PDB file of C-alpha atoms in Angstrom:
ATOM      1  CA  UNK Q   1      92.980  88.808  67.983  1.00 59.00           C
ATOM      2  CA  UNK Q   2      95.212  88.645  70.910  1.00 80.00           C
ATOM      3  CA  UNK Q   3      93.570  91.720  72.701  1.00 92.00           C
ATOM      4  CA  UNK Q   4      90.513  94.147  72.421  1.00 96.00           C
ATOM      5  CA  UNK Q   5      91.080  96.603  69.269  1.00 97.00           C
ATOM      6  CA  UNK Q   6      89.672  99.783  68.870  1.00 98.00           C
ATOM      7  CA  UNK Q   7      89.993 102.438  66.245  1.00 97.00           C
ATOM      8  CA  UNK Q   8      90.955 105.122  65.801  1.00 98.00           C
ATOM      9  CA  UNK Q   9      92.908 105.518  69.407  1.00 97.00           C
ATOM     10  CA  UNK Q  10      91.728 109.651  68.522  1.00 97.00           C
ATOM     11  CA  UNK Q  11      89.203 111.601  66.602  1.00 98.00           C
ATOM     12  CA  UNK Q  12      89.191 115.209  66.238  1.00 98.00           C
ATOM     13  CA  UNK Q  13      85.939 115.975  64.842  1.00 97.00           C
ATOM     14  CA  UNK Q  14      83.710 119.212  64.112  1.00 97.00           C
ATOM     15  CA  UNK Q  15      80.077 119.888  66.071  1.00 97.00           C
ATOM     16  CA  UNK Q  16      77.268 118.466  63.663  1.00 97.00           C
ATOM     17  CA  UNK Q  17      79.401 116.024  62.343  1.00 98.00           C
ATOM     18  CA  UNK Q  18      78.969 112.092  62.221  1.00 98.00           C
ATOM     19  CA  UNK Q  19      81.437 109.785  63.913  1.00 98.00           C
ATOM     20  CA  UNK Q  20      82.275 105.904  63.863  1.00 98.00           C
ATOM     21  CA  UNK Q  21      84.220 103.998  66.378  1.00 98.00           C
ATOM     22  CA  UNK Q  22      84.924 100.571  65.846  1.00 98.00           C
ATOM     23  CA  UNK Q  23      85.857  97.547  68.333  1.00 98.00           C
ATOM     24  CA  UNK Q  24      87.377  94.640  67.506  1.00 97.00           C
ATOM     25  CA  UNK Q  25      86.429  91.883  70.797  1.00 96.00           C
ATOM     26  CA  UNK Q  26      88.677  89.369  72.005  1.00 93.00           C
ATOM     27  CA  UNK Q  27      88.346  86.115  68.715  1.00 90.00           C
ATOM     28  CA  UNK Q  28      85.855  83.398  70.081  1.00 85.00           C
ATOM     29  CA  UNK Q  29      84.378  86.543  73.280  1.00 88.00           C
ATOM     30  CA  UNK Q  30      80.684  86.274  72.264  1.00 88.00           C
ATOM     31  CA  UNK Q  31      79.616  89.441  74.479  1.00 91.00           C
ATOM     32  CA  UNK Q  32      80.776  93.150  73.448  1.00 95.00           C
ATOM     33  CA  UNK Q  33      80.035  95.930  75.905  1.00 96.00           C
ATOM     34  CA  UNK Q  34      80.622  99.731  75.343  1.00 98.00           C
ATOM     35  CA  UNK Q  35      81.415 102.279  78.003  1.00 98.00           C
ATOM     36  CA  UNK Q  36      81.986 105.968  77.871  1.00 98.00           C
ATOM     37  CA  UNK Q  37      84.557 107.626  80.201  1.00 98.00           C
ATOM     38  CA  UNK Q  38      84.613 111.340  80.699  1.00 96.00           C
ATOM     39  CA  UNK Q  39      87.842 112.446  82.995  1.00 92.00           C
ATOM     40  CA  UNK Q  40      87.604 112.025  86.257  1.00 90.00           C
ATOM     41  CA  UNK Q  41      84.451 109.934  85.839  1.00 93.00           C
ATOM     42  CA  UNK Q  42      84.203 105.763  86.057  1.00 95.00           C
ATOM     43  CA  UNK Q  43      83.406 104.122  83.299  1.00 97.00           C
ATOM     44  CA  UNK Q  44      79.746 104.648  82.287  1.00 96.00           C
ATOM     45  CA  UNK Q  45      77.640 101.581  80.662  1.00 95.00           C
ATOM     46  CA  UNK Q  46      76.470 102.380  76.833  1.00 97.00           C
ATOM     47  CA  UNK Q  47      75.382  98.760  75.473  1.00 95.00           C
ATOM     48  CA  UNK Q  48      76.269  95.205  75.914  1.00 92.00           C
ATOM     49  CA  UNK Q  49      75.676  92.677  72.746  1.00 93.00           C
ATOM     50  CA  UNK Q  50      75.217  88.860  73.365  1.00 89.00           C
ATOM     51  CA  UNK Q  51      76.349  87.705  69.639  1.00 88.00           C
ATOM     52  CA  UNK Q  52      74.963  90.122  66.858  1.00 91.00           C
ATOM     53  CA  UNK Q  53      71.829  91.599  69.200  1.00 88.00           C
ATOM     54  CA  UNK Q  54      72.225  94.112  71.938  1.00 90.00           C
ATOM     55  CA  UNK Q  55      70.951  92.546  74.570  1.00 87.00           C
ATOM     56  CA  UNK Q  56      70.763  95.782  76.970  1.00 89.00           C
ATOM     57  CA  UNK Q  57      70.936  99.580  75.625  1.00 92.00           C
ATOM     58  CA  UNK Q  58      69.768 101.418  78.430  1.00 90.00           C
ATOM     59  CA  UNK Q  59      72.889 103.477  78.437  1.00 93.00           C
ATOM     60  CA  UNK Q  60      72.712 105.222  75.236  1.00 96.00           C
ATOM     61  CA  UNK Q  61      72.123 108.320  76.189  1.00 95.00           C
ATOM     62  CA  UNK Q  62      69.958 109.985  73.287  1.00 95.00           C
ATOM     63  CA  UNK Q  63      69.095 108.644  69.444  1.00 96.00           C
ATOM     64  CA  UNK Q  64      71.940 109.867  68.221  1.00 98.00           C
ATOM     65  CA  UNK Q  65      73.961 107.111  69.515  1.00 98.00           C
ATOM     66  CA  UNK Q  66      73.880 103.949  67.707  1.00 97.00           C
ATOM     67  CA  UNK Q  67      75.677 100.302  67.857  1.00 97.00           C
ATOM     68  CA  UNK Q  68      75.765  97.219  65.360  1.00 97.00           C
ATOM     69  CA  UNK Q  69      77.582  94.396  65.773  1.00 95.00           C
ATOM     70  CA  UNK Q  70      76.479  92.518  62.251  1.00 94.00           C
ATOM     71  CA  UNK Q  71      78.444  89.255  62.231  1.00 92.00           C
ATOM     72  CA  UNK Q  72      78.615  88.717  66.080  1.00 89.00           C
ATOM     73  CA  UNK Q  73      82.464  89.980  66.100  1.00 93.00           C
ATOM     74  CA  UNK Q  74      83.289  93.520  65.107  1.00 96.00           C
ATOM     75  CA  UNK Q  75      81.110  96.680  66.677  1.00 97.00           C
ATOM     76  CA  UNK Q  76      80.693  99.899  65.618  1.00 98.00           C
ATOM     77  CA  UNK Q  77      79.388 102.717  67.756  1.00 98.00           C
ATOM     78  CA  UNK Q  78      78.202 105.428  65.746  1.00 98.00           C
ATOM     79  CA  UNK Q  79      77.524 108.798  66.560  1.00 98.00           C
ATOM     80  CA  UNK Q  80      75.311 111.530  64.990  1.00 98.00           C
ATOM     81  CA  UNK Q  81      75.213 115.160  65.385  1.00 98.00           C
ATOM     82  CA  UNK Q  82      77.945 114.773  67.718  1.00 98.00           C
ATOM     83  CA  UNK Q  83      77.832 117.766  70.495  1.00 97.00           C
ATOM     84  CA  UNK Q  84      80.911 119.158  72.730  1.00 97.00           C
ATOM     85  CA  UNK Q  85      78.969 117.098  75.297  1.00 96.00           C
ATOM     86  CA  UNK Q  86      80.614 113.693  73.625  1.00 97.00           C
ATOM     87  CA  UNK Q  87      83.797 114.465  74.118  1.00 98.00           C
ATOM     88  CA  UNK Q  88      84.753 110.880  75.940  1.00 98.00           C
ATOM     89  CA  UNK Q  89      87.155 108.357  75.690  1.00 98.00           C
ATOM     90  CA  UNK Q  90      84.924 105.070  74.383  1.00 98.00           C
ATOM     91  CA  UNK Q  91      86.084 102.333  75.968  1.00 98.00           C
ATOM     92  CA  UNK Q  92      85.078  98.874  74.446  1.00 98.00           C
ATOM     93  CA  UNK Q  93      85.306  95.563  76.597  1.00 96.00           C
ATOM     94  CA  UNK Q  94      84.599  92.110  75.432  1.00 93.00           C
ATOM     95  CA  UNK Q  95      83.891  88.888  77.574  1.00 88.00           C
ATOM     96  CA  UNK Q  96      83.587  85.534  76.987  1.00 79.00           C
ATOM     97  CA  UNK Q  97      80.718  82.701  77.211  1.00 70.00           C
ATOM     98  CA  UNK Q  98      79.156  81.792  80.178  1.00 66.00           C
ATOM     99  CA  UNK Q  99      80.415  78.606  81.516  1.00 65.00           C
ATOM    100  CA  UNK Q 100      83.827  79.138  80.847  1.00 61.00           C
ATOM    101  CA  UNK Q 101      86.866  80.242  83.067  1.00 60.00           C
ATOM    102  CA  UNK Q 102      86.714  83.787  83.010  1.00 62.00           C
ATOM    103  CA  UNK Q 103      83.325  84.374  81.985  1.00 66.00           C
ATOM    104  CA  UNK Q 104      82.744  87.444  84.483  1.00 74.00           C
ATOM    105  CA  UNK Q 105      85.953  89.272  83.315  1.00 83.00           C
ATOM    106  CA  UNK Q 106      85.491  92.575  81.170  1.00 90.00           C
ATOM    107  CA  UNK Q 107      88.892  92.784  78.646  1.00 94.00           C
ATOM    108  CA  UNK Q 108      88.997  96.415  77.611  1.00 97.00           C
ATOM    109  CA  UNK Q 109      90.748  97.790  74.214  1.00 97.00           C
ATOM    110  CA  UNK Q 110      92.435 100.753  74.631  1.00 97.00           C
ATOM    111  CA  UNK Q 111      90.027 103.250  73.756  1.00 97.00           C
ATOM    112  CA  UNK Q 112      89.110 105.637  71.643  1.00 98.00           C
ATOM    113  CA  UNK Q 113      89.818 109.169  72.329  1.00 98.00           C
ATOM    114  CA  UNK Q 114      86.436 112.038  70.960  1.00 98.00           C
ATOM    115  CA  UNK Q 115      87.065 115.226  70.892  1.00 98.00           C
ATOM    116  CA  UNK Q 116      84.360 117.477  69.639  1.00 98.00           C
ATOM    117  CA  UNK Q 117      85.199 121.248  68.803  1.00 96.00           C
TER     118      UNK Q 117
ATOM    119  CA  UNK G   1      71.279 107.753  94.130  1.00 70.00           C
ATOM    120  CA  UNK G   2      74.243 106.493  91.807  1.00 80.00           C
ATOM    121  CA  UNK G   3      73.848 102.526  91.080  1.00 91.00           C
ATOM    122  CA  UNK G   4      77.606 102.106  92.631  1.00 96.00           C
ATOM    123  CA  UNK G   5      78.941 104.547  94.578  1.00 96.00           C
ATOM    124  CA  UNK G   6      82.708 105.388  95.672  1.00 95.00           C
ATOM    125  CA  UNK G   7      85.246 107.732  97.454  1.00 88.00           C
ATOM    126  CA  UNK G   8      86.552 109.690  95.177  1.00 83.00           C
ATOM    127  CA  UNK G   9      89.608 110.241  97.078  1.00 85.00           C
ATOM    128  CA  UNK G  10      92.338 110.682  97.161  1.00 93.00           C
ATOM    129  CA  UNK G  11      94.012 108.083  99.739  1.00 95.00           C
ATOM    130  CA  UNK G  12      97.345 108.894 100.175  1.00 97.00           C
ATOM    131  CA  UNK G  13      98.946 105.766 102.365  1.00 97.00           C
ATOM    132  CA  UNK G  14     102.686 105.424 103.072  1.00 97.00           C
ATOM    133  CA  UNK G  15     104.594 102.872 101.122  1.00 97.00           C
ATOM    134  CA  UNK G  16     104.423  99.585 103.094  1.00 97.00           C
ATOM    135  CA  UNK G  17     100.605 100.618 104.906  1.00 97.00           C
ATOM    136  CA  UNK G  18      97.404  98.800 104.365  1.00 97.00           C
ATOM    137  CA  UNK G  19      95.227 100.827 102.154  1.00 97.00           C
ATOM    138  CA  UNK G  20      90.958 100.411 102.366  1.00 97.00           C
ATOM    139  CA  UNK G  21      89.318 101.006  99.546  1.00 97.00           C
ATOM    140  CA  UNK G  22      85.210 101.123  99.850  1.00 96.00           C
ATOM    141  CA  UNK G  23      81.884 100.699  97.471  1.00 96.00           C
ATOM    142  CA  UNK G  24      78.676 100.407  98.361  1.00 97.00           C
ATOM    143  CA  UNK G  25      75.653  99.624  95.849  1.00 96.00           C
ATOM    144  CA  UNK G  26      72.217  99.952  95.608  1.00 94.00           C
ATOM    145  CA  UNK G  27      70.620  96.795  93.616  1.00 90.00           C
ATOM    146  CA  UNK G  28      69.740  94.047  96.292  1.00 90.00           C
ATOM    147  CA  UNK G  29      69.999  91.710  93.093  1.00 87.00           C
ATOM    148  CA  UNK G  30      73.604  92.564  92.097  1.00 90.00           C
ATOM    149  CA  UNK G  31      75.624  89.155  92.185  1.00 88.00           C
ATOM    150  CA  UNK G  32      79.041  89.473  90.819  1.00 88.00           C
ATOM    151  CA  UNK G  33      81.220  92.037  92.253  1.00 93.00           C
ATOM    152  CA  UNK G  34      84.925  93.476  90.824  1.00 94.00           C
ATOM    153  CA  UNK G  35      87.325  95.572  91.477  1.00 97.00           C
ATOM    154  CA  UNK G  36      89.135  96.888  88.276  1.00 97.00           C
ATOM    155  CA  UNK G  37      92.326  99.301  88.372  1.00 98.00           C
ATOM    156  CA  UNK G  38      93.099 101.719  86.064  1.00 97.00           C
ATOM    157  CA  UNK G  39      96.426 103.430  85.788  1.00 97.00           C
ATOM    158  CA  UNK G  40      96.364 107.373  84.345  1.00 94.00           C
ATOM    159  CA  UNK G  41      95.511 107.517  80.503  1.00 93.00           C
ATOM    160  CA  UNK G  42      95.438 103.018  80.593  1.00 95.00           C
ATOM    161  CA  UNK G  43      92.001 101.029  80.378  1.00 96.00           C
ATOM    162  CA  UNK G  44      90.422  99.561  83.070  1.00 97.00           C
ATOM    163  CA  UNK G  45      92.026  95.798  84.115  1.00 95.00           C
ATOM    164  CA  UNK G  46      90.943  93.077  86.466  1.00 94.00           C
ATOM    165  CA  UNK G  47      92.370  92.507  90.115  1.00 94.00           C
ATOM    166  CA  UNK G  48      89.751  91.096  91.994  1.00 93.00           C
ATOM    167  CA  UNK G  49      86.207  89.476  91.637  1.00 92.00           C
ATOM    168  CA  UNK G  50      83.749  87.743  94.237  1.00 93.00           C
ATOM    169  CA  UNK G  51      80.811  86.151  94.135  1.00 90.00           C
ATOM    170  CA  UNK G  52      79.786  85.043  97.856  1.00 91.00           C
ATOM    171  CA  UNK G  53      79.632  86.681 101.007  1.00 95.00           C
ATOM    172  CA  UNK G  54      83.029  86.944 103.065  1.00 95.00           C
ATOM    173  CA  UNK G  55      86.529  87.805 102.423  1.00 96.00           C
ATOM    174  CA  UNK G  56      88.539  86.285  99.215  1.00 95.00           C
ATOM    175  CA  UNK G  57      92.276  86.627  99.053  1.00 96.00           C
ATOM    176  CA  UNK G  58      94.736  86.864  96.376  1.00 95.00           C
ATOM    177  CA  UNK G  59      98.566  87.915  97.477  1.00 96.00           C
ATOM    178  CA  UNK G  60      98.331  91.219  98.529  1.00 97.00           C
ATOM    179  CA  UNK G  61      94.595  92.024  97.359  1.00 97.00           C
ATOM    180  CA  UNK G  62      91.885  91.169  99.689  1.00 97.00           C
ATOM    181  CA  UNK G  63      88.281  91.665  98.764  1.00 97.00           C
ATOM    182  CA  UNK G  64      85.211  91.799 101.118  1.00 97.00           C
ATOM    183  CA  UNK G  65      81.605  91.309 100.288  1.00 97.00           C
ATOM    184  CA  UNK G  66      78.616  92.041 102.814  1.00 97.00           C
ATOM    185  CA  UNK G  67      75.187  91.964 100.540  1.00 95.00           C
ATOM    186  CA  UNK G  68      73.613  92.202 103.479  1.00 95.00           C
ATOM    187  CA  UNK G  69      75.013  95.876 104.041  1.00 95.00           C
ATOM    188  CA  UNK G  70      75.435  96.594  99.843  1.00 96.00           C
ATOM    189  CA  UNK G  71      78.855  97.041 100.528  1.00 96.00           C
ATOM    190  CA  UNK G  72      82.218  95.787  98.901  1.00 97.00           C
ATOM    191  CA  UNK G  73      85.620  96.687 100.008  1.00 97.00           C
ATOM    192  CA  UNK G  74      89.120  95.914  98.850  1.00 98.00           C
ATOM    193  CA  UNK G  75      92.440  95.917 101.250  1.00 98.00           C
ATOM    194  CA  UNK G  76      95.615  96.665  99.729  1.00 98.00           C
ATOM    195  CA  UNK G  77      98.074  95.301 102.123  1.00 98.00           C
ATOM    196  CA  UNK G  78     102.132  96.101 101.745  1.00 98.00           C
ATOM    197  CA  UNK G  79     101.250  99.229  99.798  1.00 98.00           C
ATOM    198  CA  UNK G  80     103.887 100.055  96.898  1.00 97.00           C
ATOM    199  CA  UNK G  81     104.180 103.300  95.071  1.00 97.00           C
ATOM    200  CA  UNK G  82     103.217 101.083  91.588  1.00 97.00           C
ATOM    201  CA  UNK G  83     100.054 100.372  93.240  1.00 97.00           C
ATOM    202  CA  UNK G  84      98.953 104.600  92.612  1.00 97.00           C
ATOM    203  CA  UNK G  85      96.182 104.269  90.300  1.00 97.00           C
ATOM    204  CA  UNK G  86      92.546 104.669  90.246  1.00 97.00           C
ATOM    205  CA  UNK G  87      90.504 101.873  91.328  1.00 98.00           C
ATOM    206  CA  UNK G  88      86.662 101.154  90.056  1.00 97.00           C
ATOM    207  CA  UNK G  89      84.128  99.081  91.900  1.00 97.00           C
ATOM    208  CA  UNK G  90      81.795  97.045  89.514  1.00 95.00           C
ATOM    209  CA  UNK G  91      78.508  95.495  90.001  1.00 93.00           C
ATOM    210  CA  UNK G  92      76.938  93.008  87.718  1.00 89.00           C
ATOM    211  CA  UNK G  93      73.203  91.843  88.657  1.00 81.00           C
ATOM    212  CA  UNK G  94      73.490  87.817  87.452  1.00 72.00           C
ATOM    213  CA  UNK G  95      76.852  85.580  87.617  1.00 55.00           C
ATOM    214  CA  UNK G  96      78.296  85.849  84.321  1.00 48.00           C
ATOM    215  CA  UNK G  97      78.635  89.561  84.066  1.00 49.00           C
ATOM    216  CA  UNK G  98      75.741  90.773  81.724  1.00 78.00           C
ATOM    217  CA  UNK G  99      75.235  94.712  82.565  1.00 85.00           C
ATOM    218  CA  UNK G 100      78.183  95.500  84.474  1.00 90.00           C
ATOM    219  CA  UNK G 101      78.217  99.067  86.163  1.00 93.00           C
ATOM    220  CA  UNK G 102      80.969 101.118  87.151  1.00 96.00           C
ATOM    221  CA  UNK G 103      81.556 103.366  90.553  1.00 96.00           C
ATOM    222  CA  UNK G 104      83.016 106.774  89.734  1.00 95.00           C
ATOM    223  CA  UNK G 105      86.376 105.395  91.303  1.00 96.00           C
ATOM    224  CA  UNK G 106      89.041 105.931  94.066  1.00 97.00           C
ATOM    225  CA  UNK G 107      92.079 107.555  93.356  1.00 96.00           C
ATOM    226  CA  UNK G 108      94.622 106.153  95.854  1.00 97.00           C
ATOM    227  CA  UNK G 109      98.485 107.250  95.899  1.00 97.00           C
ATOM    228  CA  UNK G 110     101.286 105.462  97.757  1.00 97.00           C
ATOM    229  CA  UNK G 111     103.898 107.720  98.967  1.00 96.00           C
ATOM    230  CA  UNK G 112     107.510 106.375  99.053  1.00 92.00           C
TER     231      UNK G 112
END
């Protein structure tokens, strides 16, 4: 696609429950990153995939949080348990191949808006 | 110590004034270096990036880099009221952006 896609753009959810948010990068950006933003807060670094593999997840902050990006194109971040303390907007960025003009620039999708009661 | 650290403001500059916006990081092995804006409830975008030591201009933007001092800086010059936003210093270790991390931001607001 033209841009970074995320759904939804808001989810309402329930303590305990289980949560998906899904990115859809920039067609032909091989790298996907995910961030988390809390207000007032920059964006903070969850996990960057090179192609299908995540090539750094030193931000996820416990086991509950999980990312797959199966095919290289489309990620999911999924969330289990999910606690008050999610409550974020998850910002997804994609970037594209080293080598070529732009290669250092993060393109972010929109977001998507957690709220956890 | 936070990887990239900011002001969290706010500047308030008069329309038409120079604003300074500053960052300062803590990996010696950071390489890349951005600054992203981000207007209230929009996603982060691009303004400036640098890679080598020294000043790099683009109209009104002007970013500084000092790795010597950990240090980044971007000058706002001809400030309009459009530029109000929030403005995030990022630090990647290796050209080619790989982990890229995020200060906490700098609010700045142009009066008019």
């Amino acid at each position: 696609g033209a841009g970074v896609s995320q759904t939804p753009s808001n989810k309402v959810t329930e303590k305990g429950k289980y949560v998906e948010l899904r990115c859809d990068p920039i067609s032909g950006h091989t790298a996907l990153y995910w961030y988390r933003q809390s207000l007032g807060q920059g964006p903070e670094f969850l996990i960057y995939f090179q192609g299908t593999g995540a090539a750094d997840d030193s931000g996820l902050p416990n086991d509950r949080f999980f990312a797959v990006r199966p095919e290289g194109s489309v990620s999911t971040l999924k969330i289990q348990r999910t606690e008050r303390g999610d409550s974020a907007v998850y910002l997804c960025a994609s970037r594209r191949d080293r080598g070529r003009p732009g290669a250092n620039v993060l393109t972010f999708g929109a977001g998507s808006r957690l709220t956890v009661l | 110590q936070k990887e990239v650290e900011q002001n969290s403001g706010p500047l308030s500059v008069p329309e038409g004034a120079i604003a300074s916006l500053n960052c300062t990081y803590s990996d010696r092995g950071s390489q890349s270096f951005f600054w992203y804006r981000q207007y209230s409830g929009k996603s982060p975008e691009l303004i400036m990036s640098i890679y080598s030591n020294g000043d790099k201009e683009d109209g009104r933007f002007t970013a500084q880099l000092n790795k010597a001092s950990q240090y980044v800086s971007l000058l706002i010059r001809d400030s309009q009221p459009s530029d109000s936003a929030t403005y995030l210093c990022a630090v990647a270790r290796r050209i080619g952006g790989f982990k890229t991390i995020f200060g906490a931001g700098t609010r700045l607001f142009v009066k008019a």
